[in-house]
XYZ file of C-alpha atoms in Angstrom:
658
model
C -32.403 -253.366 -176.764
C -29.059 -251.550 -176.618
C -28.873 -247.273 -176.992
C -27.087 -245.161 -178.800
C -23.577 -244.471 -179.373
C -21.385 -242.979 -181.359
C -19.561 -244.397 -183.660
C -15.690 -244.886 -182.999
C -13.611 -243.081 -186.163
C -11.539 -245.917 -186.980
C -15.595 -247.422 -187.136
C -16.937 -244.927 -189.217
C -14.137 -244.960 -191.316
C -14.282 -248.772 -191.764
C -18.464 -248.520 -192.399
C -16.942 -245.796 -195.692
C -14.529 -248.357 -196.751
C -17.363 -250.767 -197.406
C -18.515 -248.355 -199.517
C -15.364 -246.259 -201.005
C -13.163 -248.947 -201.730
C -14.565 -252.343 -203.039
C -11.334 -253.490 -204.508
C -7.631 -251.883 -205.025
C -9.364 -250.639 -208.637
C -11.062 -248.647 -206.517
C -8.786 -247.302 -204.453
C -6.472 -246.574 -207.565
C -9.669 -244.915 -209.088
C -9.811 -242.029 -205.653
C -6.494 -241.793 -205.466
C -5.871 -240.776 -209.255
C -9.521 -238.551 -209.538
C -7.669 -236.754 -206.865
C -4.688 -236.691 -208.068
C -5.861 -234.610 -211.729
C -7.490 -232.687 -209.859
C -4.524 -231.127 -207.913
C -3.694 -230.401 -212.251
C -1.421 -233.557 -212.327
C -0.374 -233.448 -216.065
C 2.114 -236.418 -215.451
C 0.731 -239.972 -213.008
C 2.733 -243.134 -212.571
C 1.190 -246.111 -211.302
C 3.236 -248.573 -209.550
C 1.213 -251.749 -208.606
C 2.249 -254.771 -207.539
C 0.379 -258.191 -207.012
C -3.037 -257.045 -208.449
C -2.356 -254.192 -205.660
C -3.493 -255.724 -202.881
C 0.053 -255.338 -201.680
C 1.139 -252.809 -203.132
C 0.110 -249.159 -204.685
C 2.760 -246.358 -205.054
C 0.984 -243.386 -207.410
C 3.113 -241.002 -208.121
C 1.906 -237.112 -209.881
C 3.273 -233.609 -210.429
C 0.234 -231.458 -208.449
C 0.451 -228.609 -206.923
C 0.381 -231.132 -203.659
C -0.374 -230.267 -200.157
C 1.396 -227.895 -197.709
C 2.200 -228.619 -194.424
C -0.623 -228.503 -192.585
C -3.720 -229.655 -193.996
C -1.908 -233.257 -194.248
C -3.868 -234.486 -191.200
C -6.642 -232.977 -191.952
C -6.619 -234.427 -195.125
C -6.788 -237.755 -194.016
C -10.108 -236.913 -191.775
C -13.673 -237.225 -193.053
C -15.129 -235.065 -195.050
C -12.045 -232.888 -195.515
C -11.885 -231.159 -199.000
C -10.331 -228.250 -200.658
C -13.009 -229.272 -203.537
C -15.935 -227.711 -202.225
C -16.626 -225.154 -199.619
C -20.622 -224.280 -199.569
C -24.429 -225.666 -201.287
C -23.856 -223.947 -204.300
C -20.316 -225.468 -205.141
C -21.892 -229.185 -204.757
C -24.359 -227.782 -207.108
C -22.106 -227.375 -210.189
C -19.178 -229.701 -209.379
C -16.623 -229.380 -211.642
C -14.272 -231.611 -210.314
C -13.314 -235.778 -209.922
C -14.007 -236.439 -206.700
C -15.605 -233.438 -204.348
C -16.346 -236.005 -200.661
C -13.427 -235.617 -199.227
C -13.862 -239.345 -197.628
C -10.971 -241.199 -199.611
C -8.258 -240.539 -197.992
C -9.305 -241.145 -194.739
C -11.998 -244.706 -195.542
C -8.331 -246.107 -197.580
C -5.795 -245.501 -194.535
C -8.356 -247.201 -192.298
C -8.146 -249.977 -194.194
C -4.321 -250.051 -195.270
C -0.837 -248.893 -194.332
C -0.822 -246.126 -196.403
C 1.904 -243.329 -196.421
C 1.611 -239.903 -198.287
C 4.707 -238.174 -199.169
C 3.775 -233.938 -200.535
C 5.833 -230.650 -201.579
C 3.445 -227.840 -202.142
C 4.073 -225.764 -204.755
C 5.928 -222.840 -203.984
C 7.666 -224.497 -199.919
C 11.159 -224.991 -199.614
C 10.002 -228.835 -198.196
C 8.580 -232.188 -198.432
C 6.519 -233.475 -195.390
C 5.412 -237.513 -195.215
C 2.528 -238.233 -192.664
C 1.249 -241.620 -192.361
C -1.246 -243.642 -190.759
C -2.038 -247.793 -190.650
C -5.686 -248.243 -189.825
C -5.380 -247.923 -185.778
C -5.876 -244.846 -184.662
C -6.521 -242.148 -186.522
C -4.070 -239.931 -185.396
C -1.370 -238.939 -187.519
C 2.264 -237.231 -187.650
C 3.558 -235.572 -190.111
C 7.881 -235.161 -190.962
C 10.429 -233.852 -192.978
C 11.128 -236.029 -196.256
C 12.856 -235.522 -199.550
C 10.284 -234.914 -202.884
C 9.985 -233.224 -205.601
C 6.228 -230.846 -206.225
C 4.384 -232.785 -206.507
C 2.348 -235.917 -204.056
C 3.018 -239.917 -203.693
C 0.512 -241.698 -201.651
C 1.729 -245.673 -201.099
C -0.665 -248.389 -199.765
C 0.606 -251.551 -198.319
C -1.104 -254.956 -197.201
C -5.642 -253.540 -198.041
C -7.223 -254.771 -195.924
C -4.563 -256.079 -194.008
C -7.659 -255.621 -190.616
C -9.743 -256.696 -192.107
C -9.770 -259.967 -193.736
C -13.516 -261.140 -193.995
C -13.540 -258.169 -196.941
C -10.021 -259.548 -198.139
C -12.048 -263.092 -198.946
C -13.511 -260.831 -201.151
C -10.875 -260.450 -203.632
C -10.412 -262.729 -206.304
C -7.162 -263.854 -208.223
C -3.979 -261.352 -208.724
C -4.748 -261.735 -212.714
C -8.184 -260.351 -211.976
C -7.588 -257.950 -209.678
C -4.782 -256.468 -212.064
C -7.442 -256.616 -214.496
C -10.198 -254.426 -212.861
C -7.295 -251.831 -211.609
C -5.843 -251.611 -215.284
C -9.100 -250.595 -216.740
C -9.446 -248.017 -214.241
C -6.376 -246.075 -215.204
C -7.384 -247.281 -219.154
C -10.491 -245.031 -218.587
C -8.790 -241.859 -216.903
C -5.866 -242.083 -220.116
C -9.145 -241.405 -222.201
C -10.795 -238.937 -220.151
C -7.411 -236.563 -220.533
C -5.197 -237.020 -223.436
C -3.040 -234.131 -221.891
C -1.904 -235.977 -219.453
C 0.761 -238.286 -219.352
C 0.004 -241.723 -218.028
C 2.515 -245.309 -216.814
C 1.182 -247.774 -215.513
C 3.505 -251.049 -214.066
C 2.307 -254.138 -212.503
C 5.729 -256.307 -210.431
C 7.829 -253.892 -212.420
C 7.002 -254.912 -215.505
C 5.484 -251.667 -217.872
C 2.194 -252.165 -219.027
C 1.279 -248.561 -220.311
C 3.742 -245.395 -220.787
C 1.109 -243.124 -222.610
C 2.490 -239.883 -222.993
C 0.487 -236.276 -223.084
C -1.383 -235.600 -226.061
C -3.158 -232.195 -227.921
C -3.531 -233.601 -231.676
C -6.339 -235.394 -233.548
C -3.702 -238.224 -235.008
C -1.641 -238.392 -231.174
C -4.766 -238.890 -229.706
C -6.420 -241.652 -232.034
C -3.244 -243.968 -230.926
C -3.609 -243.602 -227.571
C -7.118 -245.075 -228.566
C -5.360 -247.238 -230.992
C -2.445 -248.487 -227.837
C -5.904 -248.631 -225.227
C -8.299 -250.257 -226.810
C -6.455 -251.831 -230.147
C -5.885 -250.427 -233.769
C -8.963 -252.559 -235.561
C -11.719 -250.023 -232.871
C -10.138 -246.839 -234.841
C -9.775 -248.101 -238.288
C -13.958 -248.472 -237.173
C -14.461 -245.732 -236.241
C -16.157 -242.604 -237.574
C -15.752 -239.774 -235.881
C -18.207 -237.013 -234.246
C -18.234 -233.536 -232.768
C -22.045 -231.888 -233.230
C -23.056 -229.014 -230.538
C -26.309 -227.933 -229.841
C -28.493 -226.752 -227.301
C -25.945 -225.920 -224.980
C -24.215 -229.648 -225.425
C -21.636 -230.592 -227.434
C -20.763 -234.144 -228.062
C -17.539 -234.711 -229.899
C -15.833 -238.329 -230.078
C -15.767 -241.848 -231.917
C -18.551 -244.463 -232.471
C -17.598 -247.857 -234.073
C -19.223 -249.093 -237.746
C -22.370 -251.096 -237.073
C -20.354 -254.086 -238.886
C -17.402 -253.372 -235.984
C -19.819 -254.770 -232.807
C -19.189 -256.692 -229.701
C -20.886 -259.942 -228.229
C -20.622 -257.604 -224.807
C -20.916 -253.827 -223.988
C -17.221 -253.846 -223.166
C -16.251 -251.280 -225.136
C -17.955 -248.654 -224.546
C -16.773 -245.529 -222.830
C -19.035 -242.270 -222.084
C -17.817 -239.683 -220.217
C -19.586 -236.341 -219.084
C -17.328 -233.392 -218.310
C -14.817 -235.304 -218.509
C -16.115 -237.647 -216.039
C -16.523 -241.493 -216.778
C -19.832 -242.442 -215.977
C -22.340 -245.558 -217.074
C -25.821 -244.297 -217.288
C -28.682 -246.155 -218.456
C -30.341 -243.042 -220.250
C -26.805 -242.891 -221.995
C -26.744 -246.631 -222.952
C -30.668 -246.352 -224.029
C -30.115 -243.417 -226.156
C -26.731 -245.034 -228.195
C -29.031 -247.848 -228.823
C -32.207 -246.585 -229.846
C -29.358 -245.368 -232.783
C -28.225 -247.920 -233.721
C -31.128 -250.018 -233.546
C -31.853 -250.658 -236.949
C -28.227 -251.395 -238.511
C -26.954 -254.053 -235.622
C -27.128 -257.728 -236.325
C -28.695 -258.924 -233.497
C -27.679 -259.282 -230.688
C -24.862 -257.496 -230.392
C -23.083 -254.497 -229.108
C -21.759 -250.898 -230.447
C -18.774 -249.548 -229.953
C -17.742 -246.384 -228.493
C -15.772 -243.552 -227.442
C -18.102 -240.127 -226.275
C -17.724 -237.006 -224.951
C -20.529 -235.023 -223.679
C -19.531 -231.785 -222.321
C -22.855 -229.716 -220.815
C -23.046 -226.621 -217.875
C -21.851 -228.536 -214.805
C -25.806 -227.236 -212.948
C -27.601 -228.516 -215.259
C -26.042 -232.218 -213.891
C -26.031 -233.711 -210.582
C -22.998 -236.219 -209.823
C -23.855 -236.740 -206.604
C -26.119 -239.589 -206.905
C -24.040 -242.374 -205.989
C -21.052 -243.257 -203.356
C -18.693 -244.431 -206.578
C -19.192 -240.978 -209.041
C -20.359 -243.683 -211.567
C -23.822 -242.999 -212.134
C -25.281 -239.213 -212.591
C -28.864 -236.888 -213.096
C -29.417 -235.283 -215.765
C -31.807 -232.139 -215.393
C -33.752 -232.574 -218.778
C -32.674 -235.985 -219.683
C -35.222 -235.720 -221.928
C -33.351 -233.364 -224.367
C -30.189 -235.472 -223.436
C -30.796 -238.326 -224.469
C -32.846 -237.026 -227.871
C -29.627 -234.761 -228.268
C -27.513 -237.819 -228.501
C -30.012 -240.013 -230.054
C -30.936 -237.943 -233.102
C -26.951 -237.289 -233.408
C -25.587 -240.192 -233.400
C -28.694 -241.662 -235.231
C -27.942 -239.073 -238.576
C -23.313 -240.011 -238.527
C -24.789 -243.478 -239.072
C -27.444 -243.025 -241.851
C -24.710 -239.753 -242.900
C -22.015 -242.808 -244.078
C -21.187 -242.627 -247.787
C -18.228 -245.117 -249.571
C -15.876 -243.307 -250.973
C -13.424 -245.209 -253.420
C -9.697 -243.988 -253.931
C -8.758 -243.635 -250.992
C -7.491 -245.889 -247.548
C -8.239 -245.803 -244.350
C -5.710 -244.012 -241.483
C -3.337 -246.462 -240.234
C -1.519 -245.988 -236.570
C 1.629 -247.498 -236.059
C 1.539 -251.202 -236.875
C 0.719 -253.514 -233.447
C -0.132 -257.108 -231.998
C -4.035 -257.626 -233.403
C -6.140 -257.076 -230.198
C -9.091 -258.874 -228.661
C -11.642 -256.982 -229.724
C -13.390 -259.692 -232.309
C -15.969 -257.668 -235.218
C -18.724 -258.571 -236.959
C -17.432 -258.974 -240.845
C -16.293 -255.604 -241.780
C -17.081 -254.432 -245.463
C -15.119 -251.048 -245.269
C -12.517 -251.968 -242.859
C -10.626 -251.102 -245.980
C -12.730 -248.428 -247.584
C -13.019 -244.766 -246.237
C -16.111 -242.798 -245.150
C -17.516 -239.764 -246.026
C -20.047 -238.129 -244.012
C -22.489 -235.308 -244.773
C -21.242 -231.945 -242.173
C -22.763 -232.190 -239.151
C -24.998 -228.796 -238.056
C -25.804 -227.703 -234.954
C -29.522 -227.593 -235.366
C -30.697 -227.593 -232.121
C -34.657 -229.639 -233.309
C -35.080 -232.665 -230.822
C -37.144 -235.860 -231.970
C -39.220 -236.837 -229.379
C -40.806 -240.096 -230.340
C -37.521 -241.562 -231.066
C -36.460 -242.674 -227.874
C -37.199 -246.007 -226.405
C -36.400 -249.405 -225.291
C -36.102 -252.786 -227.382
C -39.724 -253.682 -228.241
C -40.254 -256.834 -227.826
C -41.853 -259.456 -229.735
C -42.979 -260.016 -233.988
C -45.307 -257.038 -235.525
C -48.267 -257.709 -237.194
C -47.791 -258.380 -240.621
C -50.653 -256.590 -241.969
C -51.987 -257.250 -244.818
C -54.583 -255.329 -245.988
C -52.163 -252.400 -245.947
C -49.342 -253.358 -247.606
C -50.498 -252.995 -251.529
C -51.169 -249.356 -249.986
C -46.908 -249.664 -248.308
C -46.074 -251.047 -251.801
C -47.624 -247.713 -253.742
C -45.640 -245.768 -251.208
C -42.075 -247.776 -251.744
C -42.834 -247.052 -255.888
C -43.666 -243.301 -255.077
C -40.593 -243.214 -253.827
C -38.501 -244.885 -256.118
C -39.663 -242.267 -258.919
C -38.553 -239.610 -256.450
C -35.388 -240.670 -255.848
C -34.741 -241.787 -259.698
C -34.154 -237.157 -260.328
C -31.369 -237.336 -258.320
C -28.594 -235.395 -259.870
C -25.464 -237.782 -260.426
C -24.549 -237.489 -263.512
C -21.198 -236.406 -262.494
C -19.623 -238.522 -261.088
C -20.437 -241.638 -264.313
C -18.576 -241.003 -267.274
C -20.210 -239.226 -270.426
C -21.944 -241.441 -271.740
C -22.840 -243.977 -268.959
C -26.690 -243.892 -267.759
C -25.847 -242.746 -264.173
C -28.302 -245.320 -262.266
C -28.137 -247.744 -263.996
C -24.476 -247.971 -265.698
C -25.349 -248.801 -269.159
C -24.235 -247.430 -272.851
C -26.553 -244.696 -273.412
C -27.586 -243.944 -277.389
C -26.520 -240.204 -278.312
C -29.924 -238.534 -278.368
C -31.313 -240.337 -275.157
C -29.078 -239.022 -272.514
C -32.291 -237.973 -270.839
C -35.516 -239.904 -268.947
C -37.902 -240.249 -272.189
C -41.662 -239.326 -272.156
C -43.289 -242.028 -269.919
C -40.774 -241.858 -267.773
C -38.955 -245.263 -267.319
C -35.544 -245.516 -267.643
C -33.553 -244.237 -270.864
C -33.116 -246.869 -273.681
C -29.890 -248.544 -273.525
C -28.105 -249.611 -276.583
C -25.326 -252.508 -276.175
C -23.724 -253.032 -272.629
C -21.500 -255.598 -273.442
C -18.338 -255.028 -274.399
C -18.613 -251.727 -275.894
C -19.734 -251.844 -271.851
C -16.702 -252.264 -271.300
C -14.273 -250.955 -273.518
C -16.306 -247.953 -272.470
C -15.366 -248.216 -269.025
C -12.235 -249.089 -269.759
C -11.501 -246.078 -271.574
C -12.292 -243.596 -268.514
C -10.267 -242.481 -265.833
C -10.442 -244.487 -262.697
C -11.834 -241.124 -260.957
C -14.487 -240.839 -263.147
C -15.460 -244.486 -261.592
C -18.282 -244.491 -259.169
C -17.739 -245.737 -255.931
C -19.344 -249.133 -256.194
C -17.496 -248.801 -259.516
C -19.679 -251.016 -262.452
C -21.050 -254.618 -262.211
C -18.985 -257.678 -264.148
C -21.504 -260.677 -263.473
C -23.680 -262.036 -260.879
C -22.528 -265.580 -258.714
C -24.910 -268.299 -258.665
C -27.460 -265.305 -258.504
C -26.477 -264.329 -255.153
C -23.438 -261.987 -255.174
C -22.998 -259.417 -257.606
C -19.241 -258.639 -258.633
C -18.201 -255.131 -259.149
C -15.272 -253.108 -260.644
C -14.296 -250.407 -258.494
C -11.440 -248.013 -259.080
C -9.791 -249.507 -256.112
C -10.258 -253.504 -256.646
C -13.306 -256.149 -256.690
C -16.445 -255.069 -255.168
C -18.687 -258.039 -254.162
C -22.632 -256.702 -253.104
C -25.310 -259.552 -251.793
C -28.162 -258.306 -254.023
C -30.784 -259.407 -251.968
C -29.219 -257.675 -248.342
C -29.349 -254.359 -250.245
C -32.141 -254.075 -251.999
C -33.870 -254.854 -248.680
C -32.291 -252.427 -247.477
C -33.172 -249.943 -250.054
C -36.804 -251.004 -249.583
C -36.869 -250.118 -246.261
C -35.116 -246.574 -246.227
C -37.767 -246.098 -248.783
C -41.066 -247.361 -247.265
C -39.970 -245.573 -244.447
C -38.757 -241.947 -245.848
C -42.875 -242.543 -247.742
C -44.226 -243.657 -244.807
C -43.149 -240.442 -242.622
C -43.021 -238.027 -245.185
C -46.815 -238.489 -245.338
C -47.684 -237.622 -241.648
C -48.269 -241.493 -240.615
C -51.703 -241.539 -242.453
C -54.427 -242.960 -239.017
C -57.558 -244.135 -239.321
C -60.550 -243.755 -236.746
C -61.671 -247.002 -235.053
C -65.332 -248.345 -234.689
C -65.154 -249.593 -231.828
C -62.756 -247.264 -229.603
C -60.670 -249.910 -227.928
C -61.029 -248.777 -223.836
C -57.590 -249.671 -221.562
C -57.653 -248.979 -217.921
C -54.373 -247.834 -216.610
C -53.102 -246.647 -213.420
C -53.419 -243.151 -212.044
C -49.378 -242.491 -213.452
C -50.130 -243.917 -216.812
C -53.310 -242.271 -217.934
C -51.429 -238.411 -216.166
C -48.956 -239.636 -218.947
C -51.006 -240.447 -221.278
C -52.826 -236.731 -220.998
C -49.085 -235.353 -220.437
C -47.478 -236.651 -224.208
C -50.840 -236.114 -226.278
C -47.861 -235.215 -228.500
C -45.813 -238.153 -228.580
C -49.270 -240.504 -229.518
C -50.193 -237.828 -232.161
C -47.019 -237.108 -233.879
C -47.323 -241.430 -234.820
C -51.002 -241.175 -236.027
C -52.741 -242.144 -232.941
C -55.156 -240.693 -230.913
C -55.384 -241.445 -227.404
C -57.859 -239.859 -224.343
C -57.828 -239.265 -220.934
C -62.385 -240.536 -220.208
C -61.530 -241.311 -216.346
C -58.835 -241.269 -213.623
C -57.571 -244.751 -214.641
C -58.634 -245.086 -218.333
C -58.033 -243.773 -221.207
C -59.756 -244.592 -224.558
C -58.436 -244.899 -228.328
C -60.406 -243.494 -230.877
C -57.768 -243.238 -233.456
C -54.069 -245.121 -234.930
C -52.071 -245.062 -237.602
C -53.353 -247.704 -240.462
C -49.646 -249.854 -240.588
C -50.976 -251.025 -237.005
C -54.276 -251.015 -237.257
C -54.259 -255.041 -237.045
C -52.014 -254.905 -234.117
C -52.941 -255.163 -230.548
C -53.186 -251.514 -229.804
C -54.462 -251.808 -226.341
C -50.620 -253.934 -225.265
C -49.218 -251.767 -227.377
C -50.700 -248.666 -225.534
C -49.249 -249.965 -222.538
C -45.529 -250.275 -224.045
C -45.554 -246.801 -225.039
C -46.933 -245.221 -221.610
C -44.811 -247.662 -219.945
C -41.273 -246.356 -221.695
C -42.386 -243.171 -221.679
C -42.213 -243.716 -216.876
C -39.245 -245.219 -217.583
C -37.605 -243.446 -220.370
C -38.941 -240.202 -219.909
C -39.632 -240.610 -223.302
C -40.427 -243.403 -225.874
C -39.862 -245.178 -229.748
C -41.895 -248.083 -229.156
C -44.525 -246.518 -231.770
C -42.190 -246.114 -234.178
C -40.300 -249.085 -233.678
C -43.558 -251.524 -234.344
C -44.020 -249.172 -237.445
C -40.218 -249.990 -238.772
C -40.324 -254.164 -237.779
C -43.166 -254.540 -239.959
C -41.517 -252.023 -243.025
C -38.474 -254.693 -242.453
C -40.867 -257.141 -242.709
C -41.644 -256.244 -245.783
C -38.858 -254.774 -247.565
C -37.256 -258.531 -246.645
C -40.421 -260.533 -248.955
C -40.397 -257.713 -251.092
C -36.821 -257.832 -252.366
C -34.871 -259.257 -255.161
C -34.475 -263.571 -253.750
C -31.782 -265.299 -254.433
C -30.913 -267.060 -257.513
C -32.889 -264.826 -259.212
C -30.515 -263.826 -262.856
C -30.442 -259.988 -263.251
C -29.213 -258.483 -266.545
C -26.273 -256.356 -265.885
C -28.171 -253.151 -266.343
C -30.391 -253.885 -263.048
C -27.075 -255.032 -261.401
C -25.558 -251.750 -262.145
C -28.613 -249.675 -261.088
C -28.812 -251.328 -257.876
C -25.409 -250.237 -257.062
C -26.312 -246.745 -257.979
C -29.295 -246.994 -255.574
C -26.979 -247.871 -252.374
C -24.805 -245.079 -253.431
C -27.612 -242.668 -252.392
C -29.387 -244.997 -249.117
C -29.128 -244.147 -246.095
C -27.172 -246.974 -243.525
C -26.961 -249.402 -247.125
C -23.405 -250.959 -245.132
C -26.241 -252.950 -244.060
C -29.418 -254.812 -243.942
C -32.438 -254.354 -241.769
C -31.229 -257.003 -239.647
C -27.984 -255.720 -239.459
C -25.548 -257.527 -241.934
C -23.525 -256.269 -244.383
C -24.251 -255.821 -247.209
C -21.006 -255.548 -249.526
C -17.231 -256.302 -248.773
C -14.494 -255.025 -250.985
C -10.744 -256.026 -252.211
C -7.514 -253.996 -252.927
C -5.809 -254.749 -255.736
C -2.858 -255.309 -252.684
C -5.746 -257.850 -251.260
C -5.526 -259.280 -254.176
C -2.141 -259.283 -255.605
C -0.942 -260.903 -251.855
C -3.918 -263.473 -252.448
C -1.614 -264.586 -255.681
C 1.656 -264.257 -254.363
C 2.507 -261.391 -257.146
C 5.298 -259.374 -256.238
C 6.975 -262.029 -254.511
């Protein structure tokens, strides 16, 4: 057996380069992060042949003093951390001190720098041979310029794994894009083969930040995005989330930053996916650019060589915070007529593909976001698989709950939104003495809803019209046509009613604190000791959803009570799924997901069917219900429920004004 030898500095650096330097994009990432850590406010990136031939990065940071230039090329040499306490609360993008040494071992690298306050600039060179470097005078303004040529020239095996020039540059461009999204106060210029790709100036206000977003991600994202800025329990979340109807076939328009560091974290992805679960079309992925700010000491960034992953000290708190806040923003979307969304400067259409977006021409109103620190410990799980079993024996009971919710929601005061003399729930013209509900609790007695109704609506100012307007006709028993102050609104009546029924079922179901039923014959479930410990430690998770699960042995648990809505389901499999989710994510919403699947199925079957003729009163009642129902823009399957054509859109169709 070979004797143990000490690796040479060059070989050690080349081994480290295998972790740090995967392709030209990796080089650009490391160098740009160093420049940002040096306080640069302007970064110029010049690329040739996808970065394989040449990478040149220039910054205006504080530079490197002469005596530190040679040391900067050594492994484990950094100015960013000194003690273990520094490592446990890292606030810089880089901290390992391996980037320059690794890059110089597989390329020809030149570093020129002038430190702030010094009179001269200095240059150091390394070409992947010996690790000794020589420093000589140079001409350079304050800051630093790093030039990397002939990447992997001395490791041909690594060079063979590189892709085409276009592919490599696309990866490199994505790195610049992410860093530009992380630091709006820094300017970025990117050119490839002497052709300018980006010229992003530093921005400090919302309008210019959204313009940068539009430049990098396409203006359609901004047109279909909701802003979020909430704070609770020492966490702050801000940024933009795409509307459910603006989704992608791939998870490629998702950017998440933790204290300014771009990360790809499973916990974060899981929380966001669950927040969109009820409103996203099957197989689609949400879009977002989100920023999480928290105490650096509560997040470990030293868990991956490329620093793409992080570990939170309290992952469950972070997960529930992200889920609850994003879920609330989506639920609070309300249509508001008479105002168009903010547009950014015209530019070529991006490659962002979206589902049909009824809201793309409408403004949206959200309720103010509070800073409550309450969390939902059982609302957090991966997608549940399989169809929920239909509990026929409980259908009547849930329909009764739905009827109760219908009556409760009828009490919402919306009179101020509608013209005088028109019923706010139905849009019908009312006799003068029946503006309130009659003694039986049913809708008010309506009078002539034909010509008199239309005349009354026409006489009222446009600002008195409700957001979804008033129904004027039904098309082929499927779509409702409504006249609003903006133009024409088309509603898919089945999809809209399906969402309304579903939301009322959920509200009624959870308002009763999830009623449960004892099992005549308790179910014994064999589990591992670790899984039994999880069940014992998470009793509140099961109790919150009507389950009573007790530990009966070292490797067994007993199910004694289950929620009524899941009484006929596969209880053993359900318990195992919950335990598995707890083990992976630290929390679960498998129980809620199964119940919601069942209620969604019931709502679909209970909603008004196509080809059913509705009266004007019934159509207006549906529109009013949509205006006060959460997530009414999508049905239970994520399909849009309504779309709008403004008067200008209609004029374009018929070439009016030309």
